[in-house]
XYZ file of C-alpha atoms in Angstrom:
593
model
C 0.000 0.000 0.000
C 2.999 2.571 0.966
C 4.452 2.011 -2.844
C 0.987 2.170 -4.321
C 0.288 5.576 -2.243
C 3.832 7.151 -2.760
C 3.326 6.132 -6.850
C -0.448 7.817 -6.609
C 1.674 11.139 -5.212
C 4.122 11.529 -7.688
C 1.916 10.899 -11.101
C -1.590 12.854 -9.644
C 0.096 15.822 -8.579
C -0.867 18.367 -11.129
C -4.442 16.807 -11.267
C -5.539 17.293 -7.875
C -6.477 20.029 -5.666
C -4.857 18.122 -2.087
C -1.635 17.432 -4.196
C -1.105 20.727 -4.915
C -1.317 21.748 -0.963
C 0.904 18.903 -0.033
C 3.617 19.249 -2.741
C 4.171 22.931 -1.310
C 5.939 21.070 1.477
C 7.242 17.897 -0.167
C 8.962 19.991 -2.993
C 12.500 18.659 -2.144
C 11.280 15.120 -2.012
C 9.534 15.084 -5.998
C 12.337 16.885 -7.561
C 15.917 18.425 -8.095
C 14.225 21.768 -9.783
C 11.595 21.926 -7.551
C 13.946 21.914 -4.547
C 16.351 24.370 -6.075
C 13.154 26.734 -6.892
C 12.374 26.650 -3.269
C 15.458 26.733 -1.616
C 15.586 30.425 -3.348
C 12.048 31.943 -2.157
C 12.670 30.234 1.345
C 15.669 29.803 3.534
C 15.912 26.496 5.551
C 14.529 26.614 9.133
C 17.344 26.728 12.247
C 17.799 23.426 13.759
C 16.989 23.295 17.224
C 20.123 23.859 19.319
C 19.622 20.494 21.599
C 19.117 16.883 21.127
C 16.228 16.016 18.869
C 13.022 15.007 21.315
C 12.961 11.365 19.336
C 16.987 11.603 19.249
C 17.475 11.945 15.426
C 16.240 8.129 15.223
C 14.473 6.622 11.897
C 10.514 6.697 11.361
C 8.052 6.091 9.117
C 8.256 7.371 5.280
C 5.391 6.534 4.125
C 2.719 9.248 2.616
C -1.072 10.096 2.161
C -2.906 9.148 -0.541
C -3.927 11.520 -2.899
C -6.819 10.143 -4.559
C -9.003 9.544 -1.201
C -10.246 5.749 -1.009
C -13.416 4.339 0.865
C -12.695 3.206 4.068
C -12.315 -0.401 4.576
C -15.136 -2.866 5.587
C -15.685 -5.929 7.944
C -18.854 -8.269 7.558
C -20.492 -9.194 10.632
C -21.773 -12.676 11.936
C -25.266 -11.435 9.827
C -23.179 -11.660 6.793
C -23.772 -7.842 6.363
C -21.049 -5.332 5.708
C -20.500 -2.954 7.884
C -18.284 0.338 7.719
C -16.060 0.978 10.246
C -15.703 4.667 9.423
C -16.670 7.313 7.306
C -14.113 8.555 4.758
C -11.038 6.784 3.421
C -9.248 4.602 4.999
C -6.295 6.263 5.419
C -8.189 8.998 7.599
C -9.220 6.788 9.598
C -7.995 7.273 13.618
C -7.869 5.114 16.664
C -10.157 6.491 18.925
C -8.372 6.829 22.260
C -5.108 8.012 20.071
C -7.928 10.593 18.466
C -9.170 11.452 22.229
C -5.666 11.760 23.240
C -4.824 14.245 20.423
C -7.743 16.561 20.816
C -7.103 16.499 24.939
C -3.558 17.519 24.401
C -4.730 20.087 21.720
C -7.026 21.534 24.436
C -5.040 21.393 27.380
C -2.075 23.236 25.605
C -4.653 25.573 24.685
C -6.159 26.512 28.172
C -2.340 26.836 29.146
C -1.207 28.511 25.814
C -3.467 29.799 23.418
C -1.251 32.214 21.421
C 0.537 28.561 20.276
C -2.475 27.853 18.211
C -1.226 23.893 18.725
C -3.924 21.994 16.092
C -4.286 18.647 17.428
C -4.052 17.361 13.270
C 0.197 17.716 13.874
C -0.095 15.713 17.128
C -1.500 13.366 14.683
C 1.005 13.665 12.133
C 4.112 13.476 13.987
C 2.329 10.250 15.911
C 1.217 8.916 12.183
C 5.258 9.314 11.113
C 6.472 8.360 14.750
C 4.921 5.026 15.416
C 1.495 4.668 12.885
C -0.473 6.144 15.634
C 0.628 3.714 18.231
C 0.714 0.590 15.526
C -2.561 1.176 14.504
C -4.631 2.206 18.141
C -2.981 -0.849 20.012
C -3.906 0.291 23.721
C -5.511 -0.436 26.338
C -8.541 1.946 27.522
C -6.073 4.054 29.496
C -4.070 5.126 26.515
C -1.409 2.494 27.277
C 0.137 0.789 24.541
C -0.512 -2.928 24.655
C 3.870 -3.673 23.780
C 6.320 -1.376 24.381
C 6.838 0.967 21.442
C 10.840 1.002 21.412
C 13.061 2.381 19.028
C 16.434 1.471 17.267
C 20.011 2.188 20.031
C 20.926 5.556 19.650
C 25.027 4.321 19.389
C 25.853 6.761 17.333
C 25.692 4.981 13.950
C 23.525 6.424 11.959
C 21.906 8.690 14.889
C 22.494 10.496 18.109
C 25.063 9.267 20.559
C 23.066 8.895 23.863
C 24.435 6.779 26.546
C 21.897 5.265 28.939
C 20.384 7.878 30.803
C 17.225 5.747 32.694
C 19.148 2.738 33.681
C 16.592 0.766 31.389
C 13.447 2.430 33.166
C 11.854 3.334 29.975
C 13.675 1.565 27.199
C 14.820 -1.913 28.988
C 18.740 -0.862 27.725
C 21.292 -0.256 29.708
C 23.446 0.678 27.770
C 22.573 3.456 25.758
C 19.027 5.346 25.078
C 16.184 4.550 22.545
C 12.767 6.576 21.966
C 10.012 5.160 23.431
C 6.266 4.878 23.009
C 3.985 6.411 20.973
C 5.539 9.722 20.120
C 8.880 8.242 20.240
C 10.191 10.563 22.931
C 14.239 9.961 24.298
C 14.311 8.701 27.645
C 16.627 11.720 29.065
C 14.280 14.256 27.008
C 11.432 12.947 29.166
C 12.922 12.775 32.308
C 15.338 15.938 32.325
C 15.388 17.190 29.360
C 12.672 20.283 29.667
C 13.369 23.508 30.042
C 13.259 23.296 33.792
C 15.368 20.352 33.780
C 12.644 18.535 35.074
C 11.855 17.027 31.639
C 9.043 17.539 29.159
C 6.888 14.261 30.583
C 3.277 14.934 31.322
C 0.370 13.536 33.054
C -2.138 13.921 30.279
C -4.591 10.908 31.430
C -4.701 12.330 35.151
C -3.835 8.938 36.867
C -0.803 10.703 38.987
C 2.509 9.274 36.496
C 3.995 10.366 33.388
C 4.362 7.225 31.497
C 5.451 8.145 28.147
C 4.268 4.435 26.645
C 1.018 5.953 27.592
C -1.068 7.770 24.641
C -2.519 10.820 26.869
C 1.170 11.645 28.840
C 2.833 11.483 25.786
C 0.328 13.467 23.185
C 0.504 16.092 25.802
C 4.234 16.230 26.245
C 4.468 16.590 22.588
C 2.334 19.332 22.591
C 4.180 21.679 25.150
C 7.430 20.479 23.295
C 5.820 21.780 20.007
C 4.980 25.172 21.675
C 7.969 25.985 23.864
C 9.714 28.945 23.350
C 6.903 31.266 22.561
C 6.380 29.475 19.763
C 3.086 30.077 17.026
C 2.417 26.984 14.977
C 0.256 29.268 12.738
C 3.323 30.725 11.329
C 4.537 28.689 8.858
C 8.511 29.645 9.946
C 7.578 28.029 13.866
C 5.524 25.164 12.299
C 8.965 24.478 10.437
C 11.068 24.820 13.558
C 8.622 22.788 16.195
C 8.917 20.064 13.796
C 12.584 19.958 12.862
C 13.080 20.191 16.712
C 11.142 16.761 17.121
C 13.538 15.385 14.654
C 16.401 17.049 12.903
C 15.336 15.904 9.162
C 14.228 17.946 6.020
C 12.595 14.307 4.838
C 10.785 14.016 8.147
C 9.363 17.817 8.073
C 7.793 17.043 4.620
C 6.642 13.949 5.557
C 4.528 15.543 9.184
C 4.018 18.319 6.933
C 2.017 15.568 4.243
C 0.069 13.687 7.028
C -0.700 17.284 8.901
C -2.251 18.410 5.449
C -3.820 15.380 4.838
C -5.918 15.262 8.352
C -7.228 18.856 8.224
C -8.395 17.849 4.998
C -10.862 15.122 7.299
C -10.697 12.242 9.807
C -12.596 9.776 11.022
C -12.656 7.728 14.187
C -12.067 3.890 13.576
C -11.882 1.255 16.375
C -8.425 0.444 18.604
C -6.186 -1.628 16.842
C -7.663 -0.969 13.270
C -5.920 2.071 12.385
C -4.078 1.856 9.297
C -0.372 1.038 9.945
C 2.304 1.621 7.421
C 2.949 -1.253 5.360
C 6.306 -2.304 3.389
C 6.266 -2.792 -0.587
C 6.571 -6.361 -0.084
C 3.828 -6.456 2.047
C 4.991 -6.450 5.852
C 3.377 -3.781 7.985
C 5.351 -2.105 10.696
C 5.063 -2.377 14.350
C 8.292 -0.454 15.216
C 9.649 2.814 13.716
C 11.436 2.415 10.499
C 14.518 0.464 10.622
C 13.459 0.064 14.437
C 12.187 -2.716 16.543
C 8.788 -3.730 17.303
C 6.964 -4.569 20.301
C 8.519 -8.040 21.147
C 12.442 -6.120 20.270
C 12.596 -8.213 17.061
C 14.150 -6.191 14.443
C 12.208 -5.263 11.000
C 12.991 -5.008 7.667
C 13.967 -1.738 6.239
C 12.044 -3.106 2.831
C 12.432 -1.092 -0.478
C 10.409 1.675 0.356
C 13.343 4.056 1.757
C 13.132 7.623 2.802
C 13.810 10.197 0.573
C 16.882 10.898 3.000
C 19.183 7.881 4.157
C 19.287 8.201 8.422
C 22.740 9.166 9.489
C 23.591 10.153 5.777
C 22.389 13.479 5.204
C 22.556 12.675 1.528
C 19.462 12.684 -0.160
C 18.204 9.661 -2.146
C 17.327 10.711 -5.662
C 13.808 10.828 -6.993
C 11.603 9.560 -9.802
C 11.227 12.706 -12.238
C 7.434 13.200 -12.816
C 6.863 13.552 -16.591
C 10.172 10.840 -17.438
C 8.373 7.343 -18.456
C 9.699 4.208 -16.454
C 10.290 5.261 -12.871
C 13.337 3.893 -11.061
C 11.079 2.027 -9.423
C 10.039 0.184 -11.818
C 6.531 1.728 -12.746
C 5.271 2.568 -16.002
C 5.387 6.024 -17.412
C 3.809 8.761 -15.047
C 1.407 11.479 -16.629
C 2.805 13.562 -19.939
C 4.735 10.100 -20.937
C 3.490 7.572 -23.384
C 0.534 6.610 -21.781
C 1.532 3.171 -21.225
C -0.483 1.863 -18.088
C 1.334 1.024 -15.133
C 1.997 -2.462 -14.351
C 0.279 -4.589 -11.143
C 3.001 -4.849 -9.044
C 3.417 -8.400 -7.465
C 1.727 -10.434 -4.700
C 3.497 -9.284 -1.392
C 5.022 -12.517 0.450
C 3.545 -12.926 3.756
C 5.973 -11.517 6.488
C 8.153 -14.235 7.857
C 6.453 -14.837 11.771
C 8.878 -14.197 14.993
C 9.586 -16.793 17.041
C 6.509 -16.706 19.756
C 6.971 -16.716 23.705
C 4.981 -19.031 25.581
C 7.682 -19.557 28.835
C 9.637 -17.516 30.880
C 11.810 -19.764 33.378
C 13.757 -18.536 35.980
C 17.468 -18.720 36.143
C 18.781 -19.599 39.509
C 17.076 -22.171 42.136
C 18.028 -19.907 45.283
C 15.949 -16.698 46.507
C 17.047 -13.493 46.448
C 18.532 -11.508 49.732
C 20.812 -8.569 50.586
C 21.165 -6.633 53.764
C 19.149 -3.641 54.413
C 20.116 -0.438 51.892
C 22.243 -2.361 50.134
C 22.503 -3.951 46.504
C 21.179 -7.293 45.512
C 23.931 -9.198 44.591
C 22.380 -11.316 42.168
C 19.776 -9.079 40.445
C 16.247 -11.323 39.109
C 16.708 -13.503 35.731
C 14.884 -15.011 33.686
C 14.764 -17.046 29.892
C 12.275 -16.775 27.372
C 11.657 -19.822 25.254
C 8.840 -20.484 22.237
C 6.660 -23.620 22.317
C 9.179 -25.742 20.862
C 11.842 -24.805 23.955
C 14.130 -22.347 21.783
C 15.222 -19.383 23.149
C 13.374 -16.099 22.121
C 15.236 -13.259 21.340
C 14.398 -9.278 21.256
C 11.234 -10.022 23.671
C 10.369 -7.617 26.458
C 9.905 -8.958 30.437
C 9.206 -6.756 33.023
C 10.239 -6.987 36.115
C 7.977 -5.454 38.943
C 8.320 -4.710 42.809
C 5.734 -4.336 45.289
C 6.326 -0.541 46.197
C 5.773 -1.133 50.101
C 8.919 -3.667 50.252
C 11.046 -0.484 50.050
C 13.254 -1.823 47.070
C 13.901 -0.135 44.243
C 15.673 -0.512 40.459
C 17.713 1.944 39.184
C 15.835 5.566 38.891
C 13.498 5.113 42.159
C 11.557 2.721 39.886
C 9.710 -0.223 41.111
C 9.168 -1.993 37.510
C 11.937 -1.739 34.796
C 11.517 -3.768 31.148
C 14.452 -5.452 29.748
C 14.043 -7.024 26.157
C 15.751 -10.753 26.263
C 19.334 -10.869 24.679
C 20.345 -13.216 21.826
C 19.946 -16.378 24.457
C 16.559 -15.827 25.467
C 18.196 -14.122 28.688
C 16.179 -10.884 30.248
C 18.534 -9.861 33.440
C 16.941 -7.057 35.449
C 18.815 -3.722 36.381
C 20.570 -3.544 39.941
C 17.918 -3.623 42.776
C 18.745 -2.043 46.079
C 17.371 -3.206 49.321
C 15.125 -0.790 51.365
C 15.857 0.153 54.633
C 13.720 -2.042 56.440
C 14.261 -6.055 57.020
C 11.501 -8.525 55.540
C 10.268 -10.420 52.839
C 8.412 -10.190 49.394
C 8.219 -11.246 45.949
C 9.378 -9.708 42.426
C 7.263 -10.455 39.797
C 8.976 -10.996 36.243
C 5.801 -10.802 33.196
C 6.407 -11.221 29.285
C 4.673 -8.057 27.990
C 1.718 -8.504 25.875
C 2.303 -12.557 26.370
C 0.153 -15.244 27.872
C 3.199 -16.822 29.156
C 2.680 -17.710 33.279
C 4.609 -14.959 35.327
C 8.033 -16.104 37.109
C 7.998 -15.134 40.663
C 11.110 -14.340 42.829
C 11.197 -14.665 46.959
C 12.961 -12.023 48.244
C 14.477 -10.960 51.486
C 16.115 -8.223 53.335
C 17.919 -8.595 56.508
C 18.665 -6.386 59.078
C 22.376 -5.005 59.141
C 24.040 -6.395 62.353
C 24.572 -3.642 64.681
C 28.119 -1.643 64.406
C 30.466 -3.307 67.799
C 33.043 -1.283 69.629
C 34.751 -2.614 71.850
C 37.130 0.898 72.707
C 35.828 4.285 73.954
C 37.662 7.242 74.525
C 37.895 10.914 75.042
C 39.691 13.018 72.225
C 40.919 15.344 74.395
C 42.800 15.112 77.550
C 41.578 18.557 79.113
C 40.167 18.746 82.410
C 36.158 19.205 82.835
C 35.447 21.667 84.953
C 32.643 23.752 85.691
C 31.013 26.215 88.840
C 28.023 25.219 90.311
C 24.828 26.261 88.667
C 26.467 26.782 85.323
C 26.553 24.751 82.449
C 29.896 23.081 81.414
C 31.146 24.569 78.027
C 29.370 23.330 74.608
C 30.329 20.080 73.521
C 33.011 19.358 76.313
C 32.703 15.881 75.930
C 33.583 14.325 72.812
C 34.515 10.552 72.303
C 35.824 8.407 69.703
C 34.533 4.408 69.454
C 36.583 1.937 67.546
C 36.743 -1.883 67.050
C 39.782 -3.656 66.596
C 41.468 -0.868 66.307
C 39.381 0.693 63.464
C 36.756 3.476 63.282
C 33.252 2.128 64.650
C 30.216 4.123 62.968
C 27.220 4.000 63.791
C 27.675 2.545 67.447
C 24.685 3.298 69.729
C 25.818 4.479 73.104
C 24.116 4.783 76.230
C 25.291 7.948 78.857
C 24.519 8.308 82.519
C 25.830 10.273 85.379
C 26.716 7.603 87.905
C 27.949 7.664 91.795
C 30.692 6.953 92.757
C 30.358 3.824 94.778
C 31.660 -0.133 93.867
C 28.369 -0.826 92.785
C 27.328 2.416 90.930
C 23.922 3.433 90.464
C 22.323 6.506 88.671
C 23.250 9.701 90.490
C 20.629 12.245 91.995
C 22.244 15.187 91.953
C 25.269 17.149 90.056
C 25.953 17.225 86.611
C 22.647 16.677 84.215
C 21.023 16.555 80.297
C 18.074 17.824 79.697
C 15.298 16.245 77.507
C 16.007 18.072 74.157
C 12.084 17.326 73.266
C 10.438 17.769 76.368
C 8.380 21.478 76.240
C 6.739 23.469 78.912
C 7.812 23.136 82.158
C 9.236 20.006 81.747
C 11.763 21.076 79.713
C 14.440 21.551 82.948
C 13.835 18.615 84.708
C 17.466 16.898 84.800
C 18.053 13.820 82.562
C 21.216 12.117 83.993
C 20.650 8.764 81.548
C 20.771 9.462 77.452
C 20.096 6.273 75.134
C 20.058 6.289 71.283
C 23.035 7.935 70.730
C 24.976 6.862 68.268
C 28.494 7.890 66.749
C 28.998 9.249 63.511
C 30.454 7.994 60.274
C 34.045 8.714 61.819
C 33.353 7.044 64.804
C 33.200 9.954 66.900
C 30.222 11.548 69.396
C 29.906 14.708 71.077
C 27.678 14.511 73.919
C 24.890 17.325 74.724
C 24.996 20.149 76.663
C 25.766 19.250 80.367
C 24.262 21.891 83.069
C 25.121 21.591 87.214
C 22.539 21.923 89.788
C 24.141 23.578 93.195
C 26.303 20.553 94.484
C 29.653 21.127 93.985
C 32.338 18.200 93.909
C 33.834 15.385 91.667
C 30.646 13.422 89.608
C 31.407 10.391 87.197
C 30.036 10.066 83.613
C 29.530 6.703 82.188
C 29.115 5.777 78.422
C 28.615 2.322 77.767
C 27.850 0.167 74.532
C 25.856 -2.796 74.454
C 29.357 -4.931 73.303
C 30.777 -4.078 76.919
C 33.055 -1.159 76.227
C 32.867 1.272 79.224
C 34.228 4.849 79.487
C 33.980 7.056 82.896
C 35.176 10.357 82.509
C 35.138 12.714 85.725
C 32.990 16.098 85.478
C 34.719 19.034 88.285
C 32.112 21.291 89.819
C 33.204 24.042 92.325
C 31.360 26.254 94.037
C 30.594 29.665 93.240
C 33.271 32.193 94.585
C 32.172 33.536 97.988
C 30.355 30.853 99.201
């Protein structure tokens, strides 16, 4: 169908009214003279001045048809044939991808009405960027049913983005690829705004910015396409907004068709029976071009190539309308001899990916780590078809209950990591939380009815820091007059164990007498209850528990105040291993007494 409509644009363009309003942006693409003519009257739009929001990566080259067609039809169990829309097929729109267009469209427009943001580019750059979420494949939240992931932006051929999510989004940890429906960078989402808090939205209200989610993403599109004062009315900031979504003179005239094409008239069709690209030979798309599809199998580039090679910057060269024989090997176009074009062949049915059915877990033993502290085997699992091979390039998510405290990579508490060559799908590091117990991770093939894998899971308390030395760092006397406090922080001690620095020691301090058998004292030196209020707030404290040293091993004790007994008092600090410290605290009486 793509060869048939890109065919259709090239031989009815002087004979149609829509062609006429789409070739005034696809003038490059037709034609060497036509470019040239252009590139005088109009100077080529700035590129944005950061990273690309899809990061430069491939998409969909496929354009309208000119000569409208009926919309398909489906005949029901009556045997009668029913429509499924009104107006041809290609107009046709998913309707929660439709409902999530027009909310974005309104939305930006409550927040920022001199954008003028038409929600026919949302559907555009969504029709280029992943066929409007492969054809309306979500679920009633907006949610696409697979993860729409797109080729590893390594460098070849696109942007050089190192992982930036630690496989949150994308389920790569090594470097970034766009994700879901509008085919937004993982670092663009998360930090890439102009706030550096990233252009992800909440467009469907539930509380998260998922960007595999229709609504979040429509509507981070849509502030993208109107930052910087931007009014998509003017042709010059139509030109820019796009380019910034993706660096590409073939990709602006490409929107730029589709944009045309849907002001022209749309219909709403049913999820999953939206229209989806298809290749000349016959294979429709469920990734972006030169991309991977939902299970992370890649597709076939197939003959139909973009008018610009990705990465190349060259441009590919064009059938000349008027020159009989295309390069393509179609008949003569209009003005040639008139000989009619040749049926092009049967396509060959798209070769079927290896299906999942099992995910088995790798490793017999559970999981545990010590509170706040890595995993040091992180959840595994391999995916195998019914036949027991291992499936490659399909996506497993890996989920956490969110009360267990234990989180991957990002603060996340599900991550989805496509299987490698193997079958293998290893999950991102996963730190303990801070308290000890048990629960389960949950490992799921993504739009499979394969069984989940679960994982036990455990966290055990860290065994309490030992010392078995206290002592003073300093060796100056304490002394102090009655009624007056002793100076700030005179006490300060350091706790080791075996002659190392002991953090995190708990320590117990009480003012003792001074007897073989000592007891807590009833008078002299004192604390005083740092959270007690009112009048309670004097009363003397002579035993402190909880304290605890730092991460050098060292603790200075609180303010110590005197009551009006002078003489030699003892202070005892104590840890629960047995090391004991008693320092002596001078009082002397007030002069004149």
């Amino acid at each position: 169908m793509a060869a048939t409509f890109r065919r259709r644009l090239q031989r009815g363009a002087a004979s149609t009214a829509l062609a006429a309003l789409v070739l005034a942006a696809l003038t490059a693409s037709q034609a060497p003279a036509l470019t040239e003519a252009a590139a005088a009257k109009k100077q080529k739009p700035a590129p944005p001045a950061d990273t690309p929001i899809d990061g430069g990566s491939t998409y969909f080259t496929d354009r309208p048809p000119l000569h409208r067609q009926a919309p398909p039809h489906e005949t029901h169990d009556s045997g009668r044939d029913a429509a499924l829309g009104t107006g041809p097929t290609e107009a046709g729109l998913p309707a929660t991808v439709l409902a999530a267009y027009k909310k974005a469209a309104s939305a930006v427009h409550a927040s920022d009405p001199g954008c003028r943001l038409p929600w026919q580019l949302l559907a555009g750059i969504g029709k280029v960027e992943s066929g409007q979420a492969r054809g309306g494949a979500v679920d009633a939240e907006g949610t696409t049913l697979q993860p729409i992931i797109g080729p590893q932006l390594n460098g070849n051929g696109f942007a050089l983005i190192t992982d930036t999510d630690g496989g949150r989004y994308d389920g790569d940890l090594t470097h970034d690829r766009a994700v879901g429906p509008m085919q937004f960078i993982p670092s663009t989402w998360s930090n890439g705004g102009p706030d550096g808090t990233g252009w992800g939205a909440d467009g469907n209200g539930d509380g998260k910015k998922d960007p595999h989610n229709v609504f979040d993403a429509a509507l981070a599109a849509g502030h993208y396409l109107c930052a910087g004062g931007r009014d998509l009315s003017a042709q010059d900031d139509l030109d820019r907004a796009i380019l910034g979504y993706n660096d590409s003179e073939d990709y602006l005239r490409t929107v730029l068709s589709w944009y045309a094409f849907y002001r022209k008239g749309t219909h709403e069709v049913p999820d999953g029976r939206g229209v989806l690209p298809v290749h000349r030979d016959g294979a429709t798309r469920t990734g972006k071009h030169g991309g991977r599809s939902g299970d992370g199998t890649r597709q076939s580039h197939g003959s139909h190539a973009p008018d610009r090679t990705p990465g190349s910057g060259k441009p590919n060269k064009p059938n000349h309308p008027g020159k009989p024989g295309g390069s393509d090997g179609t008949g003569p176009t209009p003005g040639g001899s008139g000989t009619p074009t040749p049926k092009p062949p049967a396509p060959k049915p798209p070769t079927e990916p290896a299906r999942l059915t099992t995910l088995e877990r790798v490793g017999d033993k559970d999981l545990s780590a010590l509170a706040g502290t890595e995993f040091a085997t992180p959840p595994r699992v391999r995916a195998k078809d019914a036949a027991g091979r291992a499936v490659a390039g399909a996506p497993v998510r890996f989920t956490l209950p969110a009360s267990s405290g234990a989180r991957f990579p990002g603060d996340a508490t599900s991550v989805t990591v496509p299987t490698d060559k193997d079958g293998l799908a290893t999950a991102p590091a996963l730190r303990a939380g801070d308290q000890a117990g048990a629960f389960t991770i949950r490992a799921t093939a993504v739009g499979r009815a394969a069984p989940a894998v679960a994982f036990g899971a455990t966290v055990k308390a860290k065994p309490a820091p030992k010392a078995d030395k206290i002592a003073r760092t300093s060796d100056k006397e304490l002394t102090a007059t009655a009624g007056q406090p002793f100076a700030e922080d005179a006490v300060e001690v350091e706790a080791t164990y075996q002659g190392k620095i002991a953090a995190g020691v708990a320590l117990t301090a009480t003012m003792v007498t001074d007897d073989p058998k000592p007891v807590e004292n009833d008078k002299g030196p004192y604390f005083k209850d740092p959270e007690a209020t009112g009048k309670d707030k004097d009363e003397p404290v002579r035993t402190l528990t909880g304290l605890t040293t730092d991460a050098n091993g060292l603790l200075k004790l609180p303010k110590i105040y005197t009551d009006a007994h002078a003489g030699t008092f003892l202070l005892r600090l104590t840890t629960a291993d047995g090391a004991v410290l008693t320092v002596k605290l001078k009082v002397a009486a007030p002069a004149g007494s």
